[in-house]
Short mmCIF file of C-alpha atoms and ligand atoms in Angstrom, two decimals:
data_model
loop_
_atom_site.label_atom_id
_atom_site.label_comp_id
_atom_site.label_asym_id
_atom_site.label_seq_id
_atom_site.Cartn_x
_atom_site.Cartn_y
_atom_site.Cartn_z
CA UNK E 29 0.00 0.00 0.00
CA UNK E 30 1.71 3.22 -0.47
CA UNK E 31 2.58 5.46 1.85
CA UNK E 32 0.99 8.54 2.96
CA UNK E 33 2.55 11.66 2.44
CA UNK E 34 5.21 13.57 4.85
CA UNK E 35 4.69 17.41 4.77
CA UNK E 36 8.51 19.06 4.88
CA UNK E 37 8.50 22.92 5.41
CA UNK E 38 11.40 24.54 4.40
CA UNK E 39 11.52 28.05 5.45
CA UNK E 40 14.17 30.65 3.07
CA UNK E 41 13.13 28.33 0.31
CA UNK E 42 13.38 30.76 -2.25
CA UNK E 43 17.56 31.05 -1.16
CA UNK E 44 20.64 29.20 -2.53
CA UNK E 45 19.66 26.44 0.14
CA UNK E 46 16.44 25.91 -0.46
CA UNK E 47 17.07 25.81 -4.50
CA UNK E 48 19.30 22.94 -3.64
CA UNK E 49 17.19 21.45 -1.07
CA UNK E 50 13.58 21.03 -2.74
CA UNK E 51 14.75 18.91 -5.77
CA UNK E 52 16.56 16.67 -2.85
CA UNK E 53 13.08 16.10 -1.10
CA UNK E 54 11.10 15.70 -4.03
CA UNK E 55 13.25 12.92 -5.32
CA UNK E 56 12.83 10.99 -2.16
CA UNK E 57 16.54 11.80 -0.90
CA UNK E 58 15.66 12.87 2.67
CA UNK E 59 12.46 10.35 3.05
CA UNK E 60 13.13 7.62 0.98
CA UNK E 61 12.24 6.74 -2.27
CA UNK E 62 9.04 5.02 -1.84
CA UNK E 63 7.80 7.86 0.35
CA UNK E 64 5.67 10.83 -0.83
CA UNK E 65 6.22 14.34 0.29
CA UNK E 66 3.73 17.32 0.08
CA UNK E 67 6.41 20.27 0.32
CA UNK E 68 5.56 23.71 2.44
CA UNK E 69 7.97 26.47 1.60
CA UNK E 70 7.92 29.49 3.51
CA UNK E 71 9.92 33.01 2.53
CA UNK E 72 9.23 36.74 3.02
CA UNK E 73 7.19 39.29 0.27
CA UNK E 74 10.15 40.02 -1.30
CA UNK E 75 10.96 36.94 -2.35
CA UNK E 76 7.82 35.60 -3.22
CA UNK E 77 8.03 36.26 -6.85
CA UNK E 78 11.15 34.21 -7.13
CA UNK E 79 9.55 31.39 -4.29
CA UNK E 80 6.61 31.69 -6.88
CA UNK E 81 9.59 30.49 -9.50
CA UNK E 82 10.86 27.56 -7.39
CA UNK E 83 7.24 26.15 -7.15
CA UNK E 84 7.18 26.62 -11.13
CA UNK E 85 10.12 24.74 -11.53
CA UNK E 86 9.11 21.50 -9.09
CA UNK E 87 5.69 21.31 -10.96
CA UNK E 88 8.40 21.19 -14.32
CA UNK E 89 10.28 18.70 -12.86
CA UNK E 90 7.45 16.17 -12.56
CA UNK E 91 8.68 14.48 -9.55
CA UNK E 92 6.61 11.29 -9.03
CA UNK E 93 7.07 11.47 -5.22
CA UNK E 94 5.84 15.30 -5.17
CA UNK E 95 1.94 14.89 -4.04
CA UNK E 96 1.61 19.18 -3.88
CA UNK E 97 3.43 22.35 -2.92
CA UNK E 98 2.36 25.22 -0.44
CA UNK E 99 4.38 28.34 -1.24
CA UNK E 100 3.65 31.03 0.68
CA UNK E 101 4.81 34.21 2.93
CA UNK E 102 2.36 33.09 5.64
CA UNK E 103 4.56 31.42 8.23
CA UNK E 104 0.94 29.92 9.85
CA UNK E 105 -0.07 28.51 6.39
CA UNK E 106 3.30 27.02 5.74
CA UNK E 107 3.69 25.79 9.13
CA UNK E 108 -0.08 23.77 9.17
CA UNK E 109 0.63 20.25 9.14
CA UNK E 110 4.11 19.87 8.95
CA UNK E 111 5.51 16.87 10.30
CA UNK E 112 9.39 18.05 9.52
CA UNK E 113 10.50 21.61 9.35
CA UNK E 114 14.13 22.67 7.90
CA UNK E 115 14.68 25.96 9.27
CA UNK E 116 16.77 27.80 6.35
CA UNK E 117 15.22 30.80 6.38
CA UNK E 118 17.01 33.84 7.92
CA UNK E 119 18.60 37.19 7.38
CA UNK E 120 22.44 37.36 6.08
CA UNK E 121 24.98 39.27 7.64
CA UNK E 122 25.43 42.48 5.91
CA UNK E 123 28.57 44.66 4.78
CA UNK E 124 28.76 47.73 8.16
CA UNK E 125 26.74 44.78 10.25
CA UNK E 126 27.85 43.29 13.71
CA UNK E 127 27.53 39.80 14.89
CA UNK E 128 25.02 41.43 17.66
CA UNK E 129 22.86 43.03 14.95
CA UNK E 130 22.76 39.22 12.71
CA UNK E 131 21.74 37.74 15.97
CA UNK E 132 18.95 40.31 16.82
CA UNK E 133 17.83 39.87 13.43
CA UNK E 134 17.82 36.04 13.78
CA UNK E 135 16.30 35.15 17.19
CA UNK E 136 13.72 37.64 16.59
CA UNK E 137 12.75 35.35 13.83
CA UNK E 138 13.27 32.13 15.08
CA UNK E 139 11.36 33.68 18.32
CA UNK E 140 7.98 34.23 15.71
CA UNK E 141 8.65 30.96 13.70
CA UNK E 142 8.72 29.15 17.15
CA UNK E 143 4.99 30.15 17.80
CA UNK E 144 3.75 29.24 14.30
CA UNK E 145 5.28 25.69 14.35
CA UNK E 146 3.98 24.87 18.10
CA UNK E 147 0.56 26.09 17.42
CA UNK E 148 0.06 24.79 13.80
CA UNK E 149 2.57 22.05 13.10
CA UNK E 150 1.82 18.31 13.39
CA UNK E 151 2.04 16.87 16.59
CA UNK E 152 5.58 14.98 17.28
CA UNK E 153 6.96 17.65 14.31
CA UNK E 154 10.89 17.24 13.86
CA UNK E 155 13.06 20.06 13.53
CA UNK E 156 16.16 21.12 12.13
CA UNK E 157 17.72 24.57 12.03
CA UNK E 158 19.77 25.34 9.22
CA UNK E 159 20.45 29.04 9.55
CA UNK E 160 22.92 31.06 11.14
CA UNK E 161 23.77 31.21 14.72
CA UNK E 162 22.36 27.84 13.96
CA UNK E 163 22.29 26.35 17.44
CA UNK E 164 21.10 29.40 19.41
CA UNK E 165 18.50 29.73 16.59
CA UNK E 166 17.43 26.39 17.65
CA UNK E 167 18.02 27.29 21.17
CA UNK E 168 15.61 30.18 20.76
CA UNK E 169 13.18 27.94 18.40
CA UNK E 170 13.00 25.76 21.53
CA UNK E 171 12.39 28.25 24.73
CA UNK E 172 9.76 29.85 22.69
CA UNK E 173 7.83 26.17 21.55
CA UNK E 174 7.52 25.11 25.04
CA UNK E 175 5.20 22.30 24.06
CA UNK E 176 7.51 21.04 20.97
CA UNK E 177 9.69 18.17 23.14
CA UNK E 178 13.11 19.50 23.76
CA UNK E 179 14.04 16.00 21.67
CA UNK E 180 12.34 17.44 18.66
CA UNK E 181 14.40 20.57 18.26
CA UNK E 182 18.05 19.96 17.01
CA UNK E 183 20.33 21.81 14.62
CA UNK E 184 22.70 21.36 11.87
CA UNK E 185 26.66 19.91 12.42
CA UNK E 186 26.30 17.35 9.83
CA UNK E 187 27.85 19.54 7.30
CA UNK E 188 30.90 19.97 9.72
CA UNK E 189 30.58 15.77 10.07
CA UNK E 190 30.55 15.43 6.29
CA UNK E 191 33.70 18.16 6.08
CA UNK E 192 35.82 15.79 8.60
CA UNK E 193 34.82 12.33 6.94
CA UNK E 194 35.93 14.61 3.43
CA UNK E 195 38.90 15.72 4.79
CA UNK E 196 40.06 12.37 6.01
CA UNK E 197 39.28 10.53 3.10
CA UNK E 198 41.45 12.93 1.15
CA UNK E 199 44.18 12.72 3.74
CA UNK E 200 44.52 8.33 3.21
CA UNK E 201 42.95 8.76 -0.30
CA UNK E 202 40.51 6.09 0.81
CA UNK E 203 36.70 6.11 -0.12
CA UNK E 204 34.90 8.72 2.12
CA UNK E 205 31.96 6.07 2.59
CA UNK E 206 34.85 3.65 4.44
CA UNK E 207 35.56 6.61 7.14
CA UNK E 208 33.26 6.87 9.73
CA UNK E 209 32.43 8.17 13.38
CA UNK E 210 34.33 11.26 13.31
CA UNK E 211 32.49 13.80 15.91
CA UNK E 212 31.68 17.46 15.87
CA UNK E 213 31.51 18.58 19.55
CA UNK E 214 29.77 22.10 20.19
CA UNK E 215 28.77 25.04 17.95
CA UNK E 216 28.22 25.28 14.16
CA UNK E 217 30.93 27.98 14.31
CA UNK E 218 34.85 27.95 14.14
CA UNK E 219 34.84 27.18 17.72
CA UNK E 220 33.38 23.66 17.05
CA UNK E 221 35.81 20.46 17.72
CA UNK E 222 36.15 17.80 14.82
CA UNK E 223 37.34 14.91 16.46
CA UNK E 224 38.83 11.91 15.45
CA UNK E 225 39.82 9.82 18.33
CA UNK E 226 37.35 7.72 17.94
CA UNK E 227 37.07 7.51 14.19
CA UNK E 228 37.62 4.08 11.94
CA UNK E 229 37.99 3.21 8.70
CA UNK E 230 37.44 -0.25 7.43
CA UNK E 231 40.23 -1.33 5.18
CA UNK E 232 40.81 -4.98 3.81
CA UNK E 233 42.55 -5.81 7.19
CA UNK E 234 39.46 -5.00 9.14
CA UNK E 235 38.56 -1.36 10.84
CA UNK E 236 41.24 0.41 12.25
CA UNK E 237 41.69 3.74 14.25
CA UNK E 238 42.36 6.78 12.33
CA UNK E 239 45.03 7.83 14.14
CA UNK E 240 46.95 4.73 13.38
CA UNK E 241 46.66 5.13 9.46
CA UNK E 242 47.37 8.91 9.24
CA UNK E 243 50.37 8.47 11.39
CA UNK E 244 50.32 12.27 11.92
CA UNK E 245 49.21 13.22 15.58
CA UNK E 246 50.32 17.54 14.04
CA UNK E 247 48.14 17.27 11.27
CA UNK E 248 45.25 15.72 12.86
CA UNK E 249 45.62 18.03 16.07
CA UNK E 250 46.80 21.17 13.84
CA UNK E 251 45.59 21.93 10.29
CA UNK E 252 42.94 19.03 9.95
CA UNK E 253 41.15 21.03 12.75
CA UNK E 254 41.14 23.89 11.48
CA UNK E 255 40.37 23.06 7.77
CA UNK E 256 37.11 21.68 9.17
CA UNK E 257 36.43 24.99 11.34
CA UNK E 258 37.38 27.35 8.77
CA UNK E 259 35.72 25.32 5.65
CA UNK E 260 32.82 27.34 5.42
CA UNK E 261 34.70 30.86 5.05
CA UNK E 262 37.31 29.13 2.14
CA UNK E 263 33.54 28.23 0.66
CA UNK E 264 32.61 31.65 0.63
CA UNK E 265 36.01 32.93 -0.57
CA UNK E 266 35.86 30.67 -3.70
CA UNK E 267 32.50 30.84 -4.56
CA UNK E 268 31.79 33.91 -3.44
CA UNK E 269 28.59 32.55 -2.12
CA UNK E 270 28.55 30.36 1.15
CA UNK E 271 27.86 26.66 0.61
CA UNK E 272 24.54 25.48 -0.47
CA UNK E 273 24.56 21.71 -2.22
CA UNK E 274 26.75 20.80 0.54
CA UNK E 275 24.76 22.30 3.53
CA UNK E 276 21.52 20.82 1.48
CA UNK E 277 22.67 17.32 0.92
CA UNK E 278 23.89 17.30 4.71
CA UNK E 279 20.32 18.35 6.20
CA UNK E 280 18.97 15.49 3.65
CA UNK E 281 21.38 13.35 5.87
CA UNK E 282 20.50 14.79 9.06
CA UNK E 283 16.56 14.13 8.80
CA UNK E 284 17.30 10.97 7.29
CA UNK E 285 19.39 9.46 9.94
CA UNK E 286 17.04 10.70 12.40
CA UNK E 287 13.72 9.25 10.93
CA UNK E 288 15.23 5.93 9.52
CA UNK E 289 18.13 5.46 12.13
CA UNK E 290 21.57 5.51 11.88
CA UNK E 291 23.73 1.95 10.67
CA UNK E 292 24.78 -0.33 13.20
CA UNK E 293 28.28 0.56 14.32
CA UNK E 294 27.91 4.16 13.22
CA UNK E 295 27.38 7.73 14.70
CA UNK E 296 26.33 10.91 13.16
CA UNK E 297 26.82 14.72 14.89
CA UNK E 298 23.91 16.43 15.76
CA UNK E 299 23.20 19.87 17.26
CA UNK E 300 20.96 18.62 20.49
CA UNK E 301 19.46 20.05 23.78
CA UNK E 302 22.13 19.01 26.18
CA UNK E 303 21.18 17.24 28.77
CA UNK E 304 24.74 17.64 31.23
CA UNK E 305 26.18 14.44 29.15
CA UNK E 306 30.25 14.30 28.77
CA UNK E 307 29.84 18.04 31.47
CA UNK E 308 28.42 20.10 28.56
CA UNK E 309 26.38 22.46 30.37
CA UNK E 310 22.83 21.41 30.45
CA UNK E 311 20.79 23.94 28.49
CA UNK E 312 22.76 24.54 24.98
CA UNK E 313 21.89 22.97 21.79
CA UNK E 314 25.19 21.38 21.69
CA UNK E 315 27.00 19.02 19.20
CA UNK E 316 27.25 15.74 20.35
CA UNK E 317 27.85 12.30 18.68
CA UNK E 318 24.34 10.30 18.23
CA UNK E 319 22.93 7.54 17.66
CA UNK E 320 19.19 7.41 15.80
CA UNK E 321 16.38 4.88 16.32
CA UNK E 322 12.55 4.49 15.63
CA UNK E 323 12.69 8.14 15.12
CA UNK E 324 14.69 9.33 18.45
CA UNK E 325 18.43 10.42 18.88
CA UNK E 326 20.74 9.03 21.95
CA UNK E 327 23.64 10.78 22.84
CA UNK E 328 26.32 7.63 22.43
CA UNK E 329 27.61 7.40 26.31
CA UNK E 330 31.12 6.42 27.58
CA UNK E 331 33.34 7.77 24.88
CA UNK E 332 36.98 8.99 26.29
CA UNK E 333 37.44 13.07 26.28
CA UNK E 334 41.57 13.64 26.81
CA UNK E 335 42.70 16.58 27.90
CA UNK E 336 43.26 18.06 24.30
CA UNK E 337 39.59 17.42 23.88
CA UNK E 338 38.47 18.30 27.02
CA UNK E 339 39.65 22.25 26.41
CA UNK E 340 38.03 22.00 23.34
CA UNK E 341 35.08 21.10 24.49
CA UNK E 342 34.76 22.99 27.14
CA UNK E 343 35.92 26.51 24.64
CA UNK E 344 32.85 25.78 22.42
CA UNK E 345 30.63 25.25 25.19
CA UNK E 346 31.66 28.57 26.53
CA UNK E 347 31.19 30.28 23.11
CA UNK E 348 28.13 28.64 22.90
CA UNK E 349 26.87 30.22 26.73
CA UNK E 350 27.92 34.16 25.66
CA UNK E 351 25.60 33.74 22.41
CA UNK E 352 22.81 32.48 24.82
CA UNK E 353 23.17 35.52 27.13
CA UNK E 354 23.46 37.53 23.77
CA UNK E 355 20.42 36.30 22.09
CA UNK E 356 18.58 36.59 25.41
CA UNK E 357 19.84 40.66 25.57
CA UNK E 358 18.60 40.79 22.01
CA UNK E 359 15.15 39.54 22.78
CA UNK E 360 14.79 42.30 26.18
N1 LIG K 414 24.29 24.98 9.58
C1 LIG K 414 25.00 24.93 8.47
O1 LIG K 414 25.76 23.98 8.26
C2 LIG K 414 24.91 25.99 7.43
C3 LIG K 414 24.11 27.09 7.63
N2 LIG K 414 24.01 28.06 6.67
C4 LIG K 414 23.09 29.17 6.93
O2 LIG K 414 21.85 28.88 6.27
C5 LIG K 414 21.16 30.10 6.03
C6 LIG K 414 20.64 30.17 4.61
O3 LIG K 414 21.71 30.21 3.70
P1 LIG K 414 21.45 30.55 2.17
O4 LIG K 414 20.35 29.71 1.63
O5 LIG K 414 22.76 30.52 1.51
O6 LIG K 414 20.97 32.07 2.31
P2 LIG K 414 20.08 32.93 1.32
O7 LIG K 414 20.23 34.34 1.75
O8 LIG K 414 20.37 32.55 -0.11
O9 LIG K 414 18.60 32.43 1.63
C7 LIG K 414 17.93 32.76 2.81
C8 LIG K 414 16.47 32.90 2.49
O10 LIG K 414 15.78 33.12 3.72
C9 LIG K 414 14.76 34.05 3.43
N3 LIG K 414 14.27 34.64 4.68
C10 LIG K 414 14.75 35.73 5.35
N4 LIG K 414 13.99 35.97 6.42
C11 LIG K 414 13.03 35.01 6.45
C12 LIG K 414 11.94 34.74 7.31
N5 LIG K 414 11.68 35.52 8.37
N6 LIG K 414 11.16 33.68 7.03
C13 LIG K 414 11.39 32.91 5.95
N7 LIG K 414 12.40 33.13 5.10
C14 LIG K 414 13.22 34.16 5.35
C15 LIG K 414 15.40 35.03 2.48
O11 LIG K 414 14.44 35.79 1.77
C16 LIG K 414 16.17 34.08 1.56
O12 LIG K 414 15.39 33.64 0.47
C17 LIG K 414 22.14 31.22 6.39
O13 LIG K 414 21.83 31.65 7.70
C18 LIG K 414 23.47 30.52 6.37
O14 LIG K 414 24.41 31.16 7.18
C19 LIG K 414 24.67 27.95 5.49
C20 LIG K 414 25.48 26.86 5.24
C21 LIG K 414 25.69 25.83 6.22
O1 LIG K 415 30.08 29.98 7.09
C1 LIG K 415 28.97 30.36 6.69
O2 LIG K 415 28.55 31.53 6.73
C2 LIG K 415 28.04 29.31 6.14
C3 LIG K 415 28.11 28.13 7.01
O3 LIG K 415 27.55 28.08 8.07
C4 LIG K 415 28.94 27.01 6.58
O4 LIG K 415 29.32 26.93 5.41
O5 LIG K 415 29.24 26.17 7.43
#
């Protein structure tokens, strides 16, 4: 019998994300292929001439998964019924702006959006927040939808997962798909922690440790690091644009995971409400490592934190506490 459709909102769908992002749902990458989607896409009047475009070009494509398309700049219309939301929508930082002024902009947003999903979304909705300050967004998202679980309200690290697992496979010039359970720790910001102390790859002698085949403690504590911290801005600087199939395909993973569970033997990084685990302040939406079943994270338990790691963890946490305090000033 086939299945009955999923409504997906994406919010800023008329951006470079959501132009990447739409054809990915309709074709059954973020669902599954034998599952129909109904897609909601939400931007502001200004865009809605070009939104009107993107809705053009979906009805073009004739995706056979597609079962209808809500655009509109009515956040409760494209918030009715949802029963996953990917939060992309949001306002860019500007040439003369400060990082105070983005995050007024932002939470003040996220603090509206937060009302139209918990009074009009489906109940048990699933949310991920794409945009920028991604996990304070969420954070925000989350205070302000006090009757959306805590559990339903996560953010966006599995583009800075995907960078590491690139950035390895480069490095041993093995298949990215053999490299797994990397871990970004903290905020979607260059203060996050890619670690790979716990990372394998399977090779024709079995899995082994990273560490052992890269045989370069300075690279993977030094410049791998940073690469993965600073990837977004080299993005930007080449493109001139930030990155958009990247930060699409990765949200396709993140739902994905999350709904259909993760592989056996396998982790993913999500941005989560933390609940105190490995002495992240309880509180943040956090990076941890996860594990995904019948539709519900776990943060994986028990992992070792050196001291290295440890600062590192603690630095993004920090980071992660001042933009609290600041998105809180913003909202008073
Ligand atoms: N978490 C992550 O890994 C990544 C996050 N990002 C962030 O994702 C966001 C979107 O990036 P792009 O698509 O490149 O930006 P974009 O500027 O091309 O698109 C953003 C869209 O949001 C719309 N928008 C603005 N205010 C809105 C509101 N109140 N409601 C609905 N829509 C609204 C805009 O009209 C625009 O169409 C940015 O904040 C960016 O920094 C980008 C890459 C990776
Ligand atoms: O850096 C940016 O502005 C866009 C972003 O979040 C990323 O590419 O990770």
């Amino acid at each position: 019998m086939a299945k009955e459709p999923v409504r997906v909102l994406v919010t800023g769908a008329a951006g470079q994300i959501g132009y990447a992002l739409v054809p990915m749902i309709a074709r059954g990458v973020m669902l599954g292929t034998d599952q129909p989607v109904i897609l909601h896409m939400l931007d502001i009047p200004p865009a809605a001439e070009a939104l009107n475009g993107v809705k053009m070009e979906l009805v073009d494509a004739a995706f056979p998964l597609l079962k209808g398309v809500v655009a509109t700049t009515d956040a409760v219309e494209a918030c009715t019924g949802v029963n996953i939301a990917v939060m992309v929508g949001g306002f860019p930082r500007k040439e003369g702006m400060e990082r105070k002024d983005v995050m007024s902009k932002n939470v003040s947003i996220y603090k509206a959006q937060a009302s139209a999903l918990e009074q009009h979304a489906a109940p048990n909705c699933k949310v991920l927040v794409v945009a920028n300050p991604a996990n304070t967004n969420a954070l925000i998202l989350k205070e302000f939808a006090p009757s959306i679980p805590a559990k339903n309200i996560t953010c966006l690290t599995r583009l800075d997962h995907n960078r590491a697992l690139g950035q390895i496979s480069e490095k041993l010039n093995v298949q990215v798909s053999d490299v797994k359970n990397v871990i970004i720790w903290g905020n979607h910001s260059s203060s996050q922690y890619p670690d790979v102390n716990h990372a394998t790859v399977n090779t024709a002698a079995g899995e082994k440790p990273v560490r052992e085949l890269v045989k370069d403690d300075a690279w993977l504590n030094g410049e791998f690091i940073t690469t993965v911290q600073q990837r977004g801005a080299a993005i930007i600087k080449a493109r001139k644009l930030s990155s958009a199939l990247s930060a699409a395909s990765s949200a396709c993973d993140h739902i994905r995971d999350w709904v259909l569970g993760t592989p056996e033997g396998t982790w993913v990084s999500m941005g989560v409400y933390s609940d105190g685990s490995y002495n992240v302040p309880a509180g943040l939406i956090y990076s941890f490592p996860v594990t995904c079943r019948n539709g519900e994270w776990t943060i994986v338990q028990g992992l070792s934190i050196d001291e290295f790691s440890r600062k590192k963890l603690d630095l993004t946490a920090e980071e992660l506490s001042e933009e609290k305090a600041l998105a809180y000033s913003c909202l008073s």
